[in-house]
Tab-separated table of C-alpha atoms and ligand atoms in Angstrom:
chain	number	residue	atom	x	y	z
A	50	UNK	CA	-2.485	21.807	11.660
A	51	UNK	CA	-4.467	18.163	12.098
A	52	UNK	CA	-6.594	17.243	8.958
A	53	UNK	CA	-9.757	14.992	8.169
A	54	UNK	CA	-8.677	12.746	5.745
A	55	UNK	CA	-10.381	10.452	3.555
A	56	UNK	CA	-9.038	7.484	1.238
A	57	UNK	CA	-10.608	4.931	-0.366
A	58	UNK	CA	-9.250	1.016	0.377
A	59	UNK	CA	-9.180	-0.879	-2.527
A	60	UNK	CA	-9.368	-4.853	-3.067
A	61	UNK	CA	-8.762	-7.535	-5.639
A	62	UNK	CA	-10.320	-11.068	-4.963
A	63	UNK	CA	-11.307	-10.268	-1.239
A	64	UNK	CA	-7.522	-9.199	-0.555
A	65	UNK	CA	-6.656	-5.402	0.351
A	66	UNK	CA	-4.430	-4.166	-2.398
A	67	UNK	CA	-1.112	-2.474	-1.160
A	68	UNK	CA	-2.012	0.599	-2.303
A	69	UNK	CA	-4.474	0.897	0.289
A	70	UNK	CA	-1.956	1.268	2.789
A	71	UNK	CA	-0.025	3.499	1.046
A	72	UNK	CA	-2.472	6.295	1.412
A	73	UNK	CA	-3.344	5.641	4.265
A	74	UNK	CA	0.737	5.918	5.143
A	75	UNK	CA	0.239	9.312	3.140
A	76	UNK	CA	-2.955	9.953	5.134
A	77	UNK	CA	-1.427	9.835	8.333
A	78	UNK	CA	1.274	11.990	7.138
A	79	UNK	CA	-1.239	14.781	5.903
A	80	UNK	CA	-3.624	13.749	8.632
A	81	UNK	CA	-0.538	14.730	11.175
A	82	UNK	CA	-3.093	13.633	14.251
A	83	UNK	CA	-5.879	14.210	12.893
A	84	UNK	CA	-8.821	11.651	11.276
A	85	UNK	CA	-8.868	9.461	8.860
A	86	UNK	CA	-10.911	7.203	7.349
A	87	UNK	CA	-10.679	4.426	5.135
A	88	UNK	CA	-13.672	4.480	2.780
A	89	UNK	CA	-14.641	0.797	1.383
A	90	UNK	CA	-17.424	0.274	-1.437
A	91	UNK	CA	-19.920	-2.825	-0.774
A	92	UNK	CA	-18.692	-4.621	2.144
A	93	UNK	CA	-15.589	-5.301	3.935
A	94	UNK	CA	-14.527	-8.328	5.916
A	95	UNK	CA	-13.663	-8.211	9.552
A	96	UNK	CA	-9.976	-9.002	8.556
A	97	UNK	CA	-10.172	-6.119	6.660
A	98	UNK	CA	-11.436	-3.452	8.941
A	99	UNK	CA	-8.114	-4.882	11.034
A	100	UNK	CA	-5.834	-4.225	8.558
A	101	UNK	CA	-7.491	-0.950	7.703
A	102	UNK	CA	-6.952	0.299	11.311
A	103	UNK	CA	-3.601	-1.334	12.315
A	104	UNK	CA	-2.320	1.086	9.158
A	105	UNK	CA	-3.904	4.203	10.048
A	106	UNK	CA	-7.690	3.981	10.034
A	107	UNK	CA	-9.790	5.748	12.386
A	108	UNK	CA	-12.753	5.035	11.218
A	109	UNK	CA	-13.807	2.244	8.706
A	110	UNK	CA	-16.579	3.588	6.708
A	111	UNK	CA	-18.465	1.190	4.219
A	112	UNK	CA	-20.854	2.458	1.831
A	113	UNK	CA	-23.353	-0.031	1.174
A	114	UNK	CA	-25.051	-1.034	-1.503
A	115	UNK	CA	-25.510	-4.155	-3.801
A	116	UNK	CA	-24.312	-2.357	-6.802
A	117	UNK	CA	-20.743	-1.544	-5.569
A	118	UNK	CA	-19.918	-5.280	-5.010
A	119	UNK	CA	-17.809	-4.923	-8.435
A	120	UNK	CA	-16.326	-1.638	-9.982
A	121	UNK	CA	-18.790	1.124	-12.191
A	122	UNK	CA	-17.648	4.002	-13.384
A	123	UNK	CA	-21.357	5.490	-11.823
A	124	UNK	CA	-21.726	3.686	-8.942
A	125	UNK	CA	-18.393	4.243	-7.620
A	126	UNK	CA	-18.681	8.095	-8.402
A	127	UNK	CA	-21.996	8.785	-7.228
A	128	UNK	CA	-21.206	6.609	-4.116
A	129	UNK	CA	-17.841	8.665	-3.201
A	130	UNK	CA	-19.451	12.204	-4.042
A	131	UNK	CA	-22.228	11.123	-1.632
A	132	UNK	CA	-20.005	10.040	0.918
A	133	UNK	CA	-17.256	13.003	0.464
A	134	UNK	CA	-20.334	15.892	0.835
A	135	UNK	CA	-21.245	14.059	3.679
A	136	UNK	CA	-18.072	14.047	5.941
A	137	UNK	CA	-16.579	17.220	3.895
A	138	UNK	CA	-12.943	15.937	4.750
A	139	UNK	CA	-10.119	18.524	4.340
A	140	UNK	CA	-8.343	15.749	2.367
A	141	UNK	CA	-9.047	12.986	-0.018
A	142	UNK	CA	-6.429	10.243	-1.252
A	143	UNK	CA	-7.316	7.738	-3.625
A	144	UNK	CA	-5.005	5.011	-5.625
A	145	UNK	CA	-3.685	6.082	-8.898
A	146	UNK	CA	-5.128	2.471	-10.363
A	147	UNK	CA	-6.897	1.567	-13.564
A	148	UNK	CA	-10.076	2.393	-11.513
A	149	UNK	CA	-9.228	4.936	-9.490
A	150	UNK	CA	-7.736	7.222	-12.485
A	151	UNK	CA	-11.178	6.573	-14.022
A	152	UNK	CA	-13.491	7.923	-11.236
A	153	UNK	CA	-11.240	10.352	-9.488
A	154	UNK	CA	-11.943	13.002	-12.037
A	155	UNK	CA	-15.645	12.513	-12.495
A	156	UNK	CA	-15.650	13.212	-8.504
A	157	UNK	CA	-13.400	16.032	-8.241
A	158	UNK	CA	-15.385	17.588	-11.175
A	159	UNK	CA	-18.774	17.167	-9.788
A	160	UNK	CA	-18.021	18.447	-6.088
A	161	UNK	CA	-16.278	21.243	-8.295
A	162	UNK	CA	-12.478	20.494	-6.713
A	163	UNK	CA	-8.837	20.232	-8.520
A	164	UNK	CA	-7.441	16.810	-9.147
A	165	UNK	CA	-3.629	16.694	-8.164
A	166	UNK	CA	-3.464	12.924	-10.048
A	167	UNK	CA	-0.301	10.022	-9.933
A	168	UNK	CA	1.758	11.605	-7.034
A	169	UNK	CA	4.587	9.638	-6.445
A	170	UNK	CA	5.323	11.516	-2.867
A	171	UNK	CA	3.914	13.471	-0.092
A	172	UNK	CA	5.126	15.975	2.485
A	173	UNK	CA	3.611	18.231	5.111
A	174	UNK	CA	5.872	21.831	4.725
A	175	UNK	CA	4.441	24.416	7.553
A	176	UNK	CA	1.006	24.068	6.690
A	177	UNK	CA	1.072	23.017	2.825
A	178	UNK	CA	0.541	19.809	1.682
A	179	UNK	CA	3.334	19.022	-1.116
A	180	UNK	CA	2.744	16.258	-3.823
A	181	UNK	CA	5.510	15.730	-6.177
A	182	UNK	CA	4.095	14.270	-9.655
A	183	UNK	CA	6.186	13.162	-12.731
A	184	UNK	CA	5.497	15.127	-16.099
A	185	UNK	CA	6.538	14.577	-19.398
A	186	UNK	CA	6.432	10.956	-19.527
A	187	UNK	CA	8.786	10.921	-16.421
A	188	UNK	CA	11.253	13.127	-17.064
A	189	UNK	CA	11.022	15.721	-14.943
A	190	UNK	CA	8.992	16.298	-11.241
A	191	UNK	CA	6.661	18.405	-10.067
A	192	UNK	CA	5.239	19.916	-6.479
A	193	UNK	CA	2.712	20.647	-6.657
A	194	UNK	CA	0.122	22.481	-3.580
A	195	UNK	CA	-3.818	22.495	-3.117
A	196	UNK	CA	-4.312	26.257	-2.264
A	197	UNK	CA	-7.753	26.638	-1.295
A	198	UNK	CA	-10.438	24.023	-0.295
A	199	UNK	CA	-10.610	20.543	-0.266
A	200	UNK	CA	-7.129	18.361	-1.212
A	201	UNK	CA	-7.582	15.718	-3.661
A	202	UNK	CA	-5.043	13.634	-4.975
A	203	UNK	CA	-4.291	10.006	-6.431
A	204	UNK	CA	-0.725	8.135	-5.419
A	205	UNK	CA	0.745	6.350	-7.926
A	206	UNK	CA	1.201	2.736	-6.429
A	207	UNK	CA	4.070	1.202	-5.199
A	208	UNK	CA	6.362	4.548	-4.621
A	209	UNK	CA	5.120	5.473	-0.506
A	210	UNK	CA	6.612	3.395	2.058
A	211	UNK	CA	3.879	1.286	3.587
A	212	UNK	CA	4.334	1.822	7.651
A	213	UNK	CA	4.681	-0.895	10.219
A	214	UNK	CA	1.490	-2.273	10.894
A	215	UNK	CA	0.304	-0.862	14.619
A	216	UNK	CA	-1.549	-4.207	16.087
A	217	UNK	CA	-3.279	-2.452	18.861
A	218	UNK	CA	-5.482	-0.095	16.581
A	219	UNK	CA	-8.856	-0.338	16.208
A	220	UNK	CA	-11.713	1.590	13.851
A	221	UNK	CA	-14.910	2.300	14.604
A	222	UNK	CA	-16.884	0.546	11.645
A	223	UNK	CA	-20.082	3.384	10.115
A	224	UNK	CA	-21.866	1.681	7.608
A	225	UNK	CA	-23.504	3.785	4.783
A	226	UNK	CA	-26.485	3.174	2.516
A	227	UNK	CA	-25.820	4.714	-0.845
A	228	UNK	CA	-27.824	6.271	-3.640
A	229	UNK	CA	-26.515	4.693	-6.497
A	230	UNK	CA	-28.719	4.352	-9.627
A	231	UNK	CA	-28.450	4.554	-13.721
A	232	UNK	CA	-25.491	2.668	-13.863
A	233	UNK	CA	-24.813	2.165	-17.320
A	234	UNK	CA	-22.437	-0.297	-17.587
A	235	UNK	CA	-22.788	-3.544	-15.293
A	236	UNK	CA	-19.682	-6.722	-15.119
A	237	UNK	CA	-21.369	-10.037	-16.118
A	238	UNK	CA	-17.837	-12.010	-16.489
A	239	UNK	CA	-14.805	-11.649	-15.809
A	240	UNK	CA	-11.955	-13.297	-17.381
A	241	UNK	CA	-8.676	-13.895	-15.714
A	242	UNK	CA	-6.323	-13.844	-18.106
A	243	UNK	CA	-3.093	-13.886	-15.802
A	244	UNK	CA	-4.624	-15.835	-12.913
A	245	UNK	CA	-2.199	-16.881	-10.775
A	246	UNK	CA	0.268	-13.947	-11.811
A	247	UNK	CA	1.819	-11.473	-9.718
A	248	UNK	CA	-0.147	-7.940	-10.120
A	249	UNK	CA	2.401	-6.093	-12.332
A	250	UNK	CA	1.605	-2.548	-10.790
A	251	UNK	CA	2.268	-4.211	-7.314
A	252	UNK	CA	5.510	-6.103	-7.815
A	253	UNK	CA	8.613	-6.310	-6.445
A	254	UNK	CA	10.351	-7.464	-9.338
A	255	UNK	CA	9.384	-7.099	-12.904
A	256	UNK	CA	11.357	-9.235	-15.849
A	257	UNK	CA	10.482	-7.540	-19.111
A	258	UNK	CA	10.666	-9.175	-22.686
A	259	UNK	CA	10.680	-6.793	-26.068
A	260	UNK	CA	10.499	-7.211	-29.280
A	261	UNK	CA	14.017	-9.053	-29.194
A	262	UNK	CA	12.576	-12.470	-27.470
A	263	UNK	CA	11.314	-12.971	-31.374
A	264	UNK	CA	8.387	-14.801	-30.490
A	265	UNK	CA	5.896	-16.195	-28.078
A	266	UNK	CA	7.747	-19.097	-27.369
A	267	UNK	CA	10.981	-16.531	-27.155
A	268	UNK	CA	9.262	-15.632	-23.641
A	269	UNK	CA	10.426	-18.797	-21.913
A	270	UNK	CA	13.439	-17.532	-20.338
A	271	UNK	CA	12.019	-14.356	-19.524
A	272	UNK	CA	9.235	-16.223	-17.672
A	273	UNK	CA	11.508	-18.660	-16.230
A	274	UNK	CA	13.610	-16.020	-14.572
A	275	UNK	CA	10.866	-14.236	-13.365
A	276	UNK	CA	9.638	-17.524	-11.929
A	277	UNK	CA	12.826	-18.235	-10.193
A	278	UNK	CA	12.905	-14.257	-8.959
A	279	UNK	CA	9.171	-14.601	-7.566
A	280	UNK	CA	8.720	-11.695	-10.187
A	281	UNK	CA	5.775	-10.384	-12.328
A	282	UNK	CA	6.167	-10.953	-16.314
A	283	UNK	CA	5.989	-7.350	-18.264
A	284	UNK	CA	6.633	-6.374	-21.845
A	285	UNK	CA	7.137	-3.730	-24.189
A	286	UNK	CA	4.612	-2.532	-26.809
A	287	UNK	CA	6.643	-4.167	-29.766
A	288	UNK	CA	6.754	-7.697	-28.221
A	289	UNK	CA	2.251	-6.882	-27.358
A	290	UNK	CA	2.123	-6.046	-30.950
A	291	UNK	CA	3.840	-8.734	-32.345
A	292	UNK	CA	1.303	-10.989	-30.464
A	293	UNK	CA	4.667	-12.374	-28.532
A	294	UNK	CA	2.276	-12.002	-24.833
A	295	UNK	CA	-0.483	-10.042	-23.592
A	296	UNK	CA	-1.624	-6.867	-23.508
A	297	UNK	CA	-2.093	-6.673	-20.166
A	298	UNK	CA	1.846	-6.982	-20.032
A	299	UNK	CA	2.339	-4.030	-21.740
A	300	UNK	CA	4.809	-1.662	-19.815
A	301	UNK	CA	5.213	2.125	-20.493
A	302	UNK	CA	3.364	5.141	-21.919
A	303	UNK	CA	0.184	3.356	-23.312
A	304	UNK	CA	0.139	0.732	-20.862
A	305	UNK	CA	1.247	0.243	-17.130
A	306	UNK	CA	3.230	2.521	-14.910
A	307	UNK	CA	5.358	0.131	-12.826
A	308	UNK	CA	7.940	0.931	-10.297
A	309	UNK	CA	9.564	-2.123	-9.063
A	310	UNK	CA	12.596	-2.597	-6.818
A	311	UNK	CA	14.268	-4.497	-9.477
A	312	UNK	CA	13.377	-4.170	-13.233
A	313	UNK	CA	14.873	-6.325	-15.640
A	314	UNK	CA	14.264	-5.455	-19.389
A	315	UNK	CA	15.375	-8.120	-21.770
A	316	UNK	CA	15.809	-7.454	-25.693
A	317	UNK	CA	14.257	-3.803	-25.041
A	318	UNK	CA	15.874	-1.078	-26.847
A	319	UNK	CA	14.264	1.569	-24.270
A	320	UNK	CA	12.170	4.194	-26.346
A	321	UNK	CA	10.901	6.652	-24.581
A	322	UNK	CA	7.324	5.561	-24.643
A	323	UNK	CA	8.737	2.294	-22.606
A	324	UNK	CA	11.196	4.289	-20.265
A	325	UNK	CA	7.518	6.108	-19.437
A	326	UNK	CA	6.475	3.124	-17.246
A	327	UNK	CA	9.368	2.061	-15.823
A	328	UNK	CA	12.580	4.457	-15.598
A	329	UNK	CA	11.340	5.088	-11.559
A	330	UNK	CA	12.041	1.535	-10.880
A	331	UNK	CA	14.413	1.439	-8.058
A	332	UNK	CA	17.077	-1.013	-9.672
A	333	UNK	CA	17.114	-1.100	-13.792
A	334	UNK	CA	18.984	-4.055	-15.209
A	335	UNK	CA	19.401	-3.886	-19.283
A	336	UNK	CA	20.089	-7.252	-21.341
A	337	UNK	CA	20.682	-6.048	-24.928
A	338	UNK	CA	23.102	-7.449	-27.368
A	339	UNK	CA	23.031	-4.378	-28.850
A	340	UNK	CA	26.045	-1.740	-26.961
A	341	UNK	CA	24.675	1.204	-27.995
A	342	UNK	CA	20.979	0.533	-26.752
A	343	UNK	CA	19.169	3.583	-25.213
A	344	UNK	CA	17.746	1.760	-22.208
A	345	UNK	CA	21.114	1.028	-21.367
A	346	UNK	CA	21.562	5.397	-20.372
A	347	UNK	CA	18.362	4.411	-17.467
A	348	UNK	CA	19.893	1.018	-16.269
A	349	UNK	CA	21.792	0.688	-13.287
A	350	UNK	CA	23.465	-2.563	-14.673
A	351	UNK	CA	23.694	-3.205	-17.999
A	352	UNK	CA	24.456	-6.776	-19.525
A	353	UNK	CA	25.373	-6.639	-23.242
A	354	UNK	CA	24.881	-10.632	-24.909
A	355	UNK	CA	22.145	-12.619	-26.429
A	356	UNK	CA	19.154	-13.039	-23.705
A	357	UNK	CA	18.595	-16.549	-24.896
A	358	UNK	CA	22.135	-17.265	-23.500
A	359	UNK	CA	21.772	-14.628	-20.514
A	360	UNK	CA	19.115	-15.316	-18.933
A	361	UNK	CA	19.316	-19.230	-18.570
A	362	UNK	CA	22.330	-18.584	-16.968
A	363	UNK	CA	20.760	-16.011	-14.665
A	364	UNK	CA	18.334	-18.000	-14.081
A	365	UNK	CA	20.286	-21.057	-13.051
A	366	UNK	CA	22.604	-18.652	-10.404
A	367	UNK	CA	19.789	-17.325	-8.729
A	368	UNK	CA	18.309	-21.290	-8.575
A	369	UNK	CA	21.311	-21.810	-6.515
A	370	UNK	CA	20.546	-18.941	-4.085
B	262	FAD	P1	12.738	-2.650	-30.412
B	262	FAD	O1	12.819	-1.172	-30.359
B	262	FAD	O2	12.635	-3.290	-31.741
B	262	FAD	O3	13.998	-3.195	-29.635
B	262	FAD	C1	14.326	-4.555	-29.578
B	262	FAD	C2	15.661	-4.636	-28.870
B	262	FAD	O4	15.992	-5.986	-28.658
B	262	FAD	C3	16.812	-3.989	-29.647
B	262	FAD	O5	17.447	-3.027	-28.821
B	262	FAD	C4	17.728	-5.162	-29.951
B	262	FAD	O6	19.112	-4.787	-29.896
B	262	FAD	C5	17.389	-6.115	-28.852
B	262	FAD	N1	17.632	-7.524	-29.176
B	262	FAD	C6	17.284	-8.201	-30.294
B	262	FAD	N2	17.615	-9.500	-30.181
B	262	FAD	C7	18.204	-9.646	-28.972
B	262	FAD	C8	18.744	-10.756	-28.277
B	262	FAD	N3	18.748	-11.994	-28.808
B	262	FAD	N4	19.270	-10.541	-27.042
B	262	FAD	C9	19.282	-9.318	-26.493
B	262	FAD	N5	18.766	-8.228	-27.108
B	262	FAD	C10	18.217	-8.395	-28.327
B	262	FAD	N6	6.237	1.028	-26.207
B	262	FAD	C11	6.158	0.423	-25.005
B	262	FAD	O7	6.996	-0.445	-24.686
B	262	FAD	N7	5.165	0.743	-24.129
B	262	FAD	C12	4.215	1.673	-24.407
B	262	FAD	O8	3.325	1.913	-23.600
B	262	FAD	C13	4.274	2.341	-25.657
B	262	FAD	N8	3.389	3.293	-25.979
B	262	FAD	C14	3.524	3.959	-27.182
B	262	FAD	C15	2.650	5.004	-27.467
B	262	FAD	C16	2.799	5.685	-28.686
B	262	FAD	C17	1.847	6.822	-28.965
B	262	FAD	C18	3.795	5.320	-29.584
B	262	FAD	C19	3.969	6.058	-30.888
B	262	FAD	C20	4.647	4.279	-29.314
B	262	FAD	C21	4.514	3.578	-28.104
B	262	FAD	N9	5.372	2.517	-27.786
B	262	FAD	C22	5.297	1.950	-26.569
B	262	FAD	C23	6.292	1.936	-28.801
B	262	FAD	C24	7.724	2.417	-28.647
B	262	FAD	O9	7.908	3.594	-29.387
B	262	FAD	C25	8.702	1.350	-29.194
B	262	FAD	O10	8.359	1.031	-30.515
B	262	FAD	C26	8.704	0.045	-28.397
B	262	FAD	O11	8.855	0.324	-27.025
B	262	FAD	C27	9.855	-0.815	-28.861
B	262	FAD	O12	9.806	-2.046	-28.211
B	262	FAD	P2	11.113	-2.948	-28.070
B	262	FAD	O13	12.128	-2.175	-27.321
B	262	FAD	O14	10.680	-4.256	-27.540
B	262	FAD	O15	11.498	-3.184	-29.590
């Protein structure tokens, strides 16, 4: 049976983040010939609405209004209940991201619909829409069904296979004005703390440093490898703690959820709280001098040696590459 699905496209510094066209990639699937539409909040650039449609957009709806031009808790809620009553879609995908777990419930709760949050796949079975959703910090799945009304789920990014883009779509573009008002909290500044970086929920390739590097200056190698790899720089509580890097680093239970193709955790002894952000990684590599490590159970490919000695050397072999 075709659906109407909606999603929302999301976007750092005027660029599309990939999770955008993952659900729309799990739109189509749910969609199976039916709508969808790619909801955007304040405006969208013509290069966007392209993108949009060559990876599954129908329609390219924008819901205008000044106050969505950066992220509110209210203004993005009010805006997407408004615009979810109004096309009353049989489906609604949003990204599992720092924003989108904060307004996804406030939605679902006030158009009085169940949340199926951080999905990590989709599947059409007759005519039941499956998620699958890790529990207990990872270590086990769930399905998990919508049985009656609308479907509402976030994707966890960086775990659906983005589809080749099709060049010869194109949207139709609705534009929406937007009730939005009361919005309690407003951005005056934002500060970049990792400008430049690679997006650690988004990467490819994550090197990780713990509490082992020993200090801030400890992260050298780590960094250099990651530079050399084209990766994103992540760490463990201990080594966020310790005030060895950034919070915004912090990989696991109480900080991101990552799931890289390659994730390389240096001087990490793998507590569970740290396997809860990382052990879906598609490749785990473990440097630990320390044998009998628990993160070396998750890895793939365990090295056991000093990281101050490993990772140069690493780091000079895939120079050569
Ligand atoms: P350690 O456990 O101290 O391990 C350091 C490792 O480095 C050891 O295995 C050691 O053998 C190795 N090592 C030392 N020197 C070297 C060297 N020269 N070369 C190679 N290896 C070396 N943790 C997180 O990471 N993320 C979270 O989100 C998180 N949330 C938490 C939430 C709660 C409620 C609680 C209670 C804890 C949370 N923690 C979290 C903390 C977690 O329990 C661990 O304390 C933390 O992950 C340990 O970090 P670590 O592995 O870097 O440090």
């Amino acid at each position: 049976m075709s659906k109407n699905v909606v999603v929302v496209a999301e976007s750092r510094n005027g660029n599309l983040r990939n999770v955008s066209f993952e659900v729309l990639t799990a739109a189509q699937t749910i969609a199976n010939g039916g709508h969808v539409t790619a909801v955007v909040f304040g405006e969208a650039s013509e290069e966007q609405v392209q993108q949009l449609a060559q990876h599954g957009a129908d329609t390219v709806q924008i819901a205008e209004h000044a106050d969505l031009a950066s992220y509110s808790t209210d203004g993005y809620t009010q805006a997407f209940t408004q615009i979810i009553n109004s096309i009353q879609p049989d489906a609604i995908l949003i990204g599992h991201t720092a924003t989108g777990r904060d307004y996804a419930p406030r939605v679902a709760a006030r158009l009085n619909l169940g949340l199926i949050s951080d999905c990590t796949a989709v599947a059409v079975e007759g005519d039941d829409v499956v998620f699958t959703r890790p529990i207990y910090a990872g270590k086990l799945f769930q399905t998990r069904k919508v049985t009656s009304g609308t479907i509402f789920a976030t994707i966890r990014p960086n775990n659906i296979e983005i589809t080749e883009p099709n060049t010869a779509r194109t949207a139709n573009v609705v534009k929406t004005s937007v009730d939005v008002t009361n919005i309690r909290t407003v951005i005056q500044n934002v500060v970049r703390k990792t400008s430049g970086a690679i997006d650690l929920t988004e990467a490819k390739i994550i090197v990780s440093g713990g509490r082992g590097v020993k200090s801030a200056e400890g992260f050298a190698p780590v960094r250099e490898l990651a530079e050399v790899l084209g990766a994103a720089v992540g760490a463990s509580r201990a080594a966020c703690d310790a005030g060895y890097c950034d919070y915004s680093m912090q990989v696991g239970q109480t900080g991101k959820v990552v799931t890289p193709d390659l994730y390389i955790a240096c001087g990490i002894s793998g507590a569970v709280q740290h396997l809860a952000g990382m052990s879906n990684s598609k490749i785990i590599i473990a440097i630990n001098k320390d044998p009998e490590a628990p993160i070396f159970k998750v890895a793939d490919y365990g090295i056991v040696g000093d990281l101050f000695e490993v990772l140069p050397l690493l780091a000079e072999e895939f120079r050569k590459v």
